[in-house]
CSV table of C-alpha atoms in Angstrom, one decimal:
chain,number,residue,atom,x,y,z
A,119,UNK,CA,0.0,0.0,0.0
A,120,UNK,CA,1.4,3.4,-0.9
A,121,UNK,CA,1.5,6.2,1.7
A,122,UNK,CA,-1.1,8.9,1.2
A,123,UNK,CA,-0.2,12.5,1.8
A,124,UNK,CA,-3.2,14.6,1.0
A,125,UNK,CA,-1.2,17.5,-0.4
A,126,UNK,CA,2.2,18.1,-1.8
A,127,UNK,CA,4.2,19.2,1.2
A,128,UNK,CA,7.4,21.1,1.8
A,129,UNK,CA,9.6,19.6,4.5
A,130,UNK,CA,12.9,20.4,6.1
A,131,UNK,CA,14.9,17.4,7.2
A,132,UNK,CA,17.6,18.1,9.8
A,133,UNK,CA,19.8,15.0,9.8
A,134,UNK,CA,23.5,14.7,9.8
A,135,UNK,CA,23.7,11.0,8.9
A,136,UNK,CA,23.5,10.6,5.1
A,137,UNK,CA,22.3,7.0,5.4
A,138,UNK,CA,19.4,7.9,7.7
A,139,UNK,CA,18.5,11.0,5.5
A,140,UNK,CA,18.5,8.7,2.4
A,141,UNK,CA,16.1,6.3,4.2
A,142,UNK,CA,13.7,9.1,5.0
A,143,UNK,CA,13.8,10.4,1.4
A,144,UNK,CA,13.2,6.9,0.0
A,145,UNK,CA,10.3,6.2,2.3
A,146,UNK,CA,8.6,9.5,1.4
A,147,UNK,CA,9.1,8.9,-2.3
A,148,UNK,CA,6.4,6.2,-1.9
A,149,UNK,CA,3.8,8.7,-0.9
A,150,UNK,CA,0.9,9.3,-3.2
A,151,UNK,CA,2.1,13.0,-3.5
A,152,UNK,CA,5.8,12.9,-2.6
A,153,UNK,CA,6.8,16.0,-0.6
A,154,UNK,CA,9.5,18.4,-1.6
A,155,UNK,CA,12.4,17.9,0.9
A,156,UNK,CA,15.1,20.3,1.9
A,157,UNK,CA,18.1,18.9,3.8
A,158,UNK,CA,20.2,20.4,6.5
A,159,UNK,CA,23.0,18.6,8.3
A,160,UNK,CA,23.1,20.9,11.4
A,161,UNK,CA,21.1,23.5,13.1
A,162,UNK,CA,23.3,26.2,11.6
A,163,UNK,CA,22.4,24.9,8.1
A,164,UNK,CA,18.8,24.6,9.0
A,165,UNK,CA,18.6,28.2,10.2
A,166,UNK,CA,19.5,29.4,6.8
A,167,UNK,CA,16.7,27.3,5.2
A,168,UNK,CA,13.8,28.1,7.4
A,169,UNK,CA,11.0,30.0,5.5
A,170,UNK,CA,7.2,30.3,5.5
A,171,UNK,CA,6.9,27.6,2.8
A,172,UNK,CA,8.3,24.9,5.2
A,173,UNK,CA,5.2,23.1,6.6
A,174,UNK,CA,7.0,20.5,8.7
A,175,UNK,CA,10.4,20.0,10.2
A,176,UNK,CA,11.7,16.5,10.7
A,177,UNK,CA,14.6,16.6,13.1
A,178,UNK,CA,17.1,14.2,14.7
A,179,UNK,CA,18.0,14.9,18.3
A,180,UNK,CA,21.7,14.1,17.7
A,181,UNK,CA,23.3,16.8,15.6
A,182,UNK,CA,26.9,18.1,15.4
A,183,UNK,CA,25.9,21.4,17.0
A,184,UNK,CA,23.1,20.3,19.4
A,185,UNK,CA,21.8,17.2,21.1
A,186,UNK,CA,18.8,15.9,23.0
A,187,UNK,CA,16.0,18.2,23.9
A,188,UNK,CA,18.2,21.2,23.4
A,189,UNK,CA,18.0,20.5,19.7
A,190,UNK,CA,14.2,20.5,19.8
A,191,UNK,CA,14.0,23.7,21.8
A,192,UNK,CA,16.3,25.5,19.3
A,193,UNK,CA,14.2,24.2,16.3
A,194,UNK,CA,11.0,25.4,18.0
A,195,UNK,CA,12.5,28.8,18.6
A,196,UNK,CA,13.5,29.1,15.0
A,197,UNK,CA,10.1,27.8,13.6
A,198,UNK,CA,7.4,28.6,16.2
A,199,UNK,CA,4.6,28.3,13.7
A,200,UNK,CA,5.8,25.1,11.9
A,201,UNK,CA,4.9,21.5,12.8
A,202,UNK,CA,7.9,19.7,14.2
A,203,UNK,CA,8.4,15.9,14.1
A,204,UNK,CA,11.2,14.3,16.1
A,205,UNK,CA,12.7,11.3,14.2
A,206,UNK,CA,15.6,9.8,16.2
A,207,UNK,CA,17.4,6.6,17.1
A,208,UNK,CA,16.8,7.2,20.8
A,209,UNK,CA,14.3,4.6,22.1
A,210,UNK,CA,13.5,6.4,25.3
A,211,UNK,CA,9.9,6.9,26.5
A,212,UNK,CA,10.8,9.7,28.9
A,213,UNK,CA,12.5,11.6,26.1
A,214,UNK,CA,9.5,11.1,23.8
A,215,UNK,CA,7.1,12.4,26.4
A,216,UNK,CA,9.4,15.4,27.2
A,217,UNK,CA,9.7,16.2,23.5
A,218,UNK,CA,5.9,16.3,23.0
A,219,UNK,CA,5.5,18.3,26.2
A,220,UNK,CA,8.1,20.8,24.9
A,221,UNK,CA,6.2,21.4,21.7
A,222,UNK,CA,6.9,18.6,19.2
A,223,UNK,CA,3.8,17.2,17.4
A,224,UNK,CA,5.1,13.6,17.4
A,225,UNK,CA,8.2,11.4,18.2
A,226,UNK,CA,9.2,8.5,16.1
A,227,UNK,CA,12.1,6.0,16.4
A,228,UNK,CA,14.0,5.4,13.2
A,229,UNK,CA,14.0,1.6,13.5
A,230,UNK,CA,10.2,1.5,13.9
A,231,UNK,CA,9.0,3.4,10.9
A,232,UNK,CA,7.8,2.5,7.4
A,233,UNK,CA,6.6,4.6,4.5
A,234,UNK,CA,3.0,4.5,5.5
A,235,UNK,CA,3.7,5.4,9.2
A,236,UNK,CA,6.1,8.2,8.3
A,237,UNK,CA,3.7,9.8,5.8
A,238,UNK,CA,0.8,9.6,8.2
A,239,UNK,CA,2.9,11.0,11.1
A,240,UNK,CA,3.9,14.0,9.0
A,241,UNK,CA,0.4,14.7,7.9
A,242,UNK,CA,-1.0,14.4,11.4
A,243,UNK,CA,1.8,16.5,12.8
A,244,UNK,CA,0.8,19.3,10.4
A,245,UNK,CA,-2.9,19.0,11.2
A,246,UNK,CA,-2.1,19.0,15.0
A,247,UNK,CA,0.0,22.2,14.6
A,248,UNK,CA,-2.8,23.8,12.6
A,249,UNK,CA,-5.3,22.9,15.4
A,250,UNK,CA,-2.9,24.2,18.0
A,251,UNK,CA,-2.5,27.5,16.2
A,252,UNK,CA,-6.3,27.8,15.7
A,253,UNK,CA,-6.8,27.2,19.5
A,254,UNK,CA,-4.2,29.8,20.3
A,255,UNK,CA,-6.0,32.3,18.0
A,256,UNK,CA,-9.3,31.4,19.7
A,257,UNK,CA,-7.8,32.0,23.2
A,258,UNK,CA,-6.3,35.3,22.0
A,259,UNK,CA,-9.6,36.3,20.6
A,260,UNK,CA,-11.3,35.5,23.9
A,261,UNK,CA,-8.8,37.5,25.8
A,262,UNK,CA,-9.2,40.5,23.4
A,263,UNK,CA,-13.0,40.2,23.8
A,264,UNK,CA,-12.7,40.3,27.6
A,265,UNK,CA,-10.4,43.3,27.4
A,266,UNK,CA,-12.7,45.0,25.0
A,267,UNK,CA,-15.6,44.3,27.4
A,268,UNK,CA,-13.7,45.9,30.3
A,269,UNK,CA,-12.8,48.9,28.1
A,270,UNK,CA,-16.4,49.2,26.9
A,271,UNK,CA,-17.8,49.3,30.4
A,272,UNK,CA,-15.4,52.3,31.1
A,273,UNK,CA,-15.9,54.0,27.7
A,274,UNK,CA,-19.7,53.5,27.6
A,275,UNK,CA,-21.2,53.9,31.1
A,276,UNK,CA,-24.8,54.0,32.1
A,277,UNK,CA,-26.3,57.6,32.4
A,278,UNK,CA,-26.7,59.3,35.8
A,279,UNK,CA,-30.2,60.5,35.3
A,280,UNK,CA,-33.0,61.2,37.8
A,281,UNK,CA,-35.6,62.6,35.4
A,282,UNK,CA,-38.2,60.6,33.5
A,283,UNK,CA,-38.9,63.5,31.2
A,284,UNK,CA,-36.4,62.5,28.6
A,285,UNK,CA,-35.7,59.3,26.7
A,286,UNK,CA,-32.0,58.4,26.6
A,287,UNK,CA,-30.8,55.9,24.0
A,288,UNK,CA,-27.2,55.0,23.0
A,289,UNK,CA,-25.5,52.8,20.5
A,290,UNK,CA,-21.8,51.8,20.0
A,291,UNK,CA,-20.4,49.7,17.2
A,292,UNK,CA,-16.8,48.9,16.5
A,293,UNK,CA,-15.5,49.5,13.0
A,294,UNK,CA,-14.2,46.9,10.6
A,295,UNK,CA,-11.4,45.9,12.9
A,296,UNK,CA,-13.8,44.8,15.5
A,297,UNK,CA,-11.9,46.4,18.4
A,298,UNK,CA,-12.6,49.4,20.5
A,299,UNK,CA,-10.9,52.7,19.7
A,300,UNK,CA,-11.2,56.1,21.3
A,301,UNK,CA,-15.0,56.9,21.0
A,302,UNK,CA,-16.6,57.6,24.3
A,303,UNK,CA,-19.8,59.2,25.7
A,304,UNK,CA,-21.5,60.0,29.0
A,305,UNK,CA,-24.6,61.6,30.4
A,306,UNK,CA,-24.9,63.2,33.9
A,307,UNK,CA,-27.7,65.1,35.6
A,308,UNK,CA,-26.4,67.5,38.3
A,309,UNK,CA,-28.3,68.5,41.4
A,310,UNK,CA,-29.7,71.6,39.8
A,311,UNK,CA,-31.6,69.4,37.3
A,312,UNK,CA,-29.5,70.2,34.3
A,313,UNK,CA,-28.6,67.3,32.1
A,314,UNK,CA,-25.0,67.2,30.7
A,315,UNK,CA,-24.1,65.1,27.7
A,316,UNK,CA,-20.7,64.5,26.0
A,317,UNK,CA,-19.6,62.4,23.1
A,318,UNK,CA,-16.0,62.3,21.9
A,319,UNK,CA,-13.5,60.7,19.6
A,320,UNK,CA,-9.8,60.3,20.2
A,321,UNK,CA,-8.0,60.1,16.9
A,322,UNK,CA,-6.4,56.8,16.0
A,323,UNK,CA,-7.2,53.2,16.8
A,324,UNK,CA,-6.0,50.7,19.4
A,325,UNK,CA,-5.7,50.2,23.2
A,326,UNK,CA,-3.8,53.4,23.8
A,327,UNK,CA,-6.5,55.5,22.2
A,328,UNK,CA,-9.2,53.5,24.0
A,329,UNK,CA,-7.5,54.1,27.4
A,330,UNK,CA,-7.2,57.8,26.7
A,331,UNK,CA,-10.9,57.9,25.8
A,332,UNK,CA,-11.6,56.2,29.2
A,333,UNK,CA,-9.5,58.8,31.0
A,334,UNK,CA,-11.2,61.7,29.3
A,335,UNK,CA,-14.7,60.3,29.9
A,336,UNK,CA,-14.1,59.7,33.6
A,337,UNK,CA,-12.5,63.2,33.9
A,338,UNK,CA,-15.4,64.8,32.2
A,339,UNK,CA,-17.9,63.1,34.6
A,340,UNK,CA,-15.9,64.1,37.6
A,341,UNK,CA,-15.5,67.7,36.5
A,342,UNK,CA,-19.2,68.1,35.7
A,343,UNK,CA,-20.2,66.7,39.1
A,344,UNK,CA,-17.7,69.1,40.6
A,345,UNK,CA,-19.4,72.0,38.9
A,346,UNK,CA,-17.0,72.8,36.1
A,347,UNK,CA,-18.6,73.9,32.8
A,348,UNK,CA,-17.9,75.5,29.4
A,349,UNK,CA,-14.4,76.9,28.7
A,350,UNK,CA,-13.0,75.9,32.1
A,351,UNK,CA,-14.1,72.3,31.7
A,352,UNK,CA,-12.6,72.2,28.1
A,353,UNK,CA,-9.3,73.6,29.2
A,354,UNK,CA,-9.0,71.0,32.0
A,355,UNK,CA,-9.7,68.2,29.5
A,356,UNK,CA,-7.2,69.7,27.1
A,357,UNK,CA,-4.5,69.7,29.7
A,358,UNK,CA,-5.4,66.1,30.6
A,359,UNK,CA,-5.2,65.1,27.0
A,360,UNK,CA,-1.7,66.6,26.6
A,361,UNK,CA,-0.5,64.9,29.7
A,362,UNK,CA,-1.8,61.5,28.9
A,363,UNK,CA,-1.5,61.1,25.2
A,364,UNK,CA,1.3,58.9,23.7
A,365,UNK,CA,2.2,61.3,20.9
A,366,UNK,CA,1.9,65.0,20.4
A,367,UNK,CA,-0.2,64.6,17.2
A,368,UNK,CA,-3.0,62.9,19.0
A,369,UNK,CA,-6.1,65.1,19.3
A,370,UNK,CA,-9.7,64.7,20.4
A,371,UNK,CA,-12.9,66.0,19.0
A,372,UNK,CA,-16.0,66.2,21.2
A,373,UNK,CA,-19.5,67.6,21.5
A,374,UNK,CA,-21.0,68.7,24.8
A,375,UNK,CA,-24.6,69.7,25.5
A,376,UNK,CA,-26.1,71.0,28.7
A,377,UNK,CA,-29.9,70.9,28.8
A,378,UNK,CA,-31.6,73.4,31.1
A,379,UNK,CA,-33.6,72.0,34.0
A,380,UNK,CA,-36.8,72.8,32.2
A,381,UNK,CA,-35.5,70.9,29.1
A,382,UNK,CA,-36.4,73.8,26.8
A,383,UNK,CA,-32.9,75.1,26.1
A,384,UNK,CA,-29.4,73.8,25.4
A,385,UNK,CA,-25.9,75.2,25.7
A,386,UNK,CA,-23.5,73.4,23.4
A,387,UNK,CA,-19.8,73.2,22.5
A,388,UNK,CA,-19.0,71.5,19.2
A,389,UNK,CA,-15.2,71.1,19.5
A,390,UNK,CA,-14.0,70.1,16.0
A,391,UNK,CA,-16.7,67.5,16.0
A,392,UNK,CA,-19.6,66.7,13.6
A,393,UNK,CA,-22.6,68.9,14.4
A,394,UNK,CA,-25.5,67.3,16.3
A,395,UNK,CA,-28.8,66.6,14.5
A,396,UNK,CA,-31.8,68.4,16.0
A,397,UNK,CA,-35.5,67.5,15.2
A,398,UNK,CA,-38.0,70.1,16.5
A,399,UNK,CA,-41.2,71.7,15.3
A,400,UNK,CA,-41.3,69.3,12.4
A,401,UNK,CA,-37.9,70.3,11.0
A,402,UNK,CA,-34.7,68.2,10.7
A,403,UNK,CA,-31.5,70.2,10.9
A,404,UNK,CA,-28.0,70.3,12.3
A,405,UNK,CA,-27.3,72.6,15.2
A,406,UNK,CA,-26.5,76.0,13.8
A,407,UNK,CA,-23.3,77.8,14.6
A,408,UNK,CA,-21.0,74.7,14.8
A,409,UNK,CA,-18.2,74.3,15.4
A,410,UNK,CA,-17.4,76.2,18.6
A,411,UNK,CA,-13.6,75.9,18.0
A,412,UNK,CA,-10.8,73.4,17.2
A,413,UNK,CA,-10.3,69.9,18.7
A,414,UNK,CA,-8.6,69.4,22.0
A,415,UNK,CA,-4.8,69.0,21.8
A,416,UNK,CA,-4.2,71.2,18.8
A,417,UNK,CA,-3.8,74.8,20.0
A,418,UNK,CA,-2.6,75.6,23.5
A,419,UNK,CA,-4.5,78.9,23.5
A,420,UNK,CA,-7.7,77.7,21.9
A,421,UNK,CA,-11.0,79.2,22.9
A,422,UNK,CA,-14.4,77.7,22.4
A,423,UNK,CA,-17.6,79.7,22.2
A,424,UNK,CA,-21.0,78.6,23.5
A,425,UNK,CA,-23.8,77.8,21.0
A,426,UNK,CA,-27.2,78.6,22.5
A,427,UNK,CA,-30.0,76.4,21.1
A,428,UNK,CA,-33.7,76.9,21.9
A,429,UNK,CA,-35.3,73.5,22.0
A,430,UNK,CA,-39.0,74.1,22.7
A,431,UNK,CA,-41.5,71.7,24.1
A,432,UNK,CA,-41.0,68.7,21.7
A,433,UNK,CA,-37.6,67.8,20.3
A,434,UNK,CA,-35.0,65.1,19.7
A,435,UNK,CA,-31.2,65.7,19.8
A,436,UNK,CA,-28.6,63.2,18.4
A,437,UNK,CA,-24.9,63.4,19.1
A,438,UNK,CA,-22.6,61.0,17.2
A,439,UNK,CA,-19.1,60.3,16.2
A,440,UNK,CA,-17.8,60.6,12.6
A,441,UNK,CA,-18.1,56.8,12.1
A,442,UNK,CA,-21.7,57.4,11.2
A,443,UNK,CA,-21.2,60.0,8.5
A,444,UNK,CA,-18.1,58.2,7.1
A,445,UNK,CA,-20.1,55.0,6.4
A,446,UNK,CA,-19.8,53.8,2.8
A,447,UNK,CA,-23.1,54.1,1.0
A,448,UNK,CA,-24.4,51.1,-1.0
A,449,UNK,CA,-21.0,49.4,-1.0
A,450,UNK,CA,-19.4,52.3,-3.0
A,451,UNK,CA,-16.7,54.7,-2.1
A,452,UNK,CA,-19.2,57.4,-1.5
A,453,UNK,CA,-19.6,58.5,2.2
A,454,UNK,CA,-22.9,59.2,3.8
A,455,UNK,CA,-21.9,62.7,5.0
A,456,UNK,CA,-23.9,65.1,7.1
A,457,UNK,CA,-26.4,65.9,4.3
A,458,UNK,CA,-27.0,62.2,3.7
A,459,UNK,CA,-27.6,61.7,7.4
A,460,UNK,CA,-30.2,64.5,7.4
A,461,UNK,CA,-31.9,62.9,4.4
A,462,UNK,CA,-32.1,59.6,6.2
A,463,UNK,CA,-33.7,61.2,9.2
A,464,UNK,CA,-36.2,63.0,7.0
A,465,UNK,CA,-37.0,59.8,5.1
A,466,UNK,CA,-37.7,58.0,8.4
A,467,UNK,CA,-39.7,60.8,9.8
A,468,UNK,CA,-38.0,60.4,13.2
A,469,UNK,CA,-34.6,59.4,14.7
A,470,UNK,CA,-34.7,55.6,15.0
A,471,UNK,CA,-31.1,54.6,15.8
A,472,UNK,CA,-31.2,51.0,14.7
A,473,UNK,CA,-32.9,51.9,11.4
A,474,UNK,CA,-30.6,54.9,10.9
A,475,UNK,CA,-27.4,52.9,11.5
A,476,UNK,CA,-28.6,50.1,9.2
A,477,UNK,CA,-29.4,52.6,6.5
A,478,UNK,CA,-26.2,54.5,6.8
A,479,UNK,CA,-24.1,52.0,5.0
A,480,UNK,CA,-20.9,50.0,5.7
A,481,UNK,CA,-19.0,51.1,8.8
A,482,UNK,CA,-15.2,51.6,8.5
A,483,UNK,CA,-14.7,53.3,11.8
A,484,UNK,CA,-16.1,53.1,15.3
A,485,UNK,CA,-19.5,54.5,15.8
A,486,UNK,CA,-21.0,56.0,19.0
A,487,UNK,CA,-24.4,57.7,19.2
A,488,UNK,CA,-26.3,59.4,22.0
A,489,UNK,CA,-30.0,60.2,21.4
A,490,UNK,CA,-32.0,62.3,23.9
A,491,UNK,CA,-35.7,63.0,23.2
A,492,UNK,CA,-38.1,64.9,25.4
A,493,UNK,CA,-41.0,62.8,26.4
A,494,UNK,CA,-44.4,64.5,25.9
């Protein structure tokens, strides 16, 4: 019966004995799809031949420049993502167990092999390595998911609200990379009855940006509860950003809104951020007068003006990050944009976040949205 390798493989045989190497090559020639074999007589020679195309390393534990498990450890260090099969003359159960525990996929004794056994052992070694790598990726994905969950709980907290007079809805979706970045939001009602809302976006992607977003979000909440507002609050956040950021080019855009206790008026700061969408008296518009000034972290002497917005008795206000308006429309390169967002809201007749996000297109960036609506 011929050996059956399911695919044409590329192997690296590390064997200093020419007779043993010839035996391995002759046995593998009997395979249904004989593998391509590279030969090295020492670890030094092997190091020069390692490449991504090598799918399996067959190594003897007795080489001129290494011996025993030291040989295996060096091979594993040189080829951590490649299947390794130990083929040696050492008939020692303890060594065999130690080799597998150290990372080899299998251990064979030269005097016990035939063509069928060797071909099958190589094929199984490759499959076991693939399974090990898949399991490792799964574990890493689970760890990333847990880390993202912890970051999300800090980036995206529950609102501190006492009033039942407004509806408060939020959404957060990661971009195409699937990981959290620097988008953050928060809502706090202070003892005077005013409702304070913030949404922000730290430029860039990754854990550093996410951590900075957490720091800014927590600082904003603490400062609001301590009574800081307007320019004083923004300057404190700007100083914090400059102290905590990893590089001087990192900046943050944000939008803050303070709803008066009677919920009929808002004071806003649109700090280099997309303008909020306001629905009132049957009209759909962006908040007039935006922006208030540049993003945080750009100019040391920046000033931000207040935008006064009459709300009336019935209204909806949506704050969002640029991931919403940078969604690709209909699978094309065209972006939704602010005008497209307004058209969607008008088409729906109201701000329905799930419907709006679905209709916006394909997200390429993180998306955070806060919707507040006065209940009538």
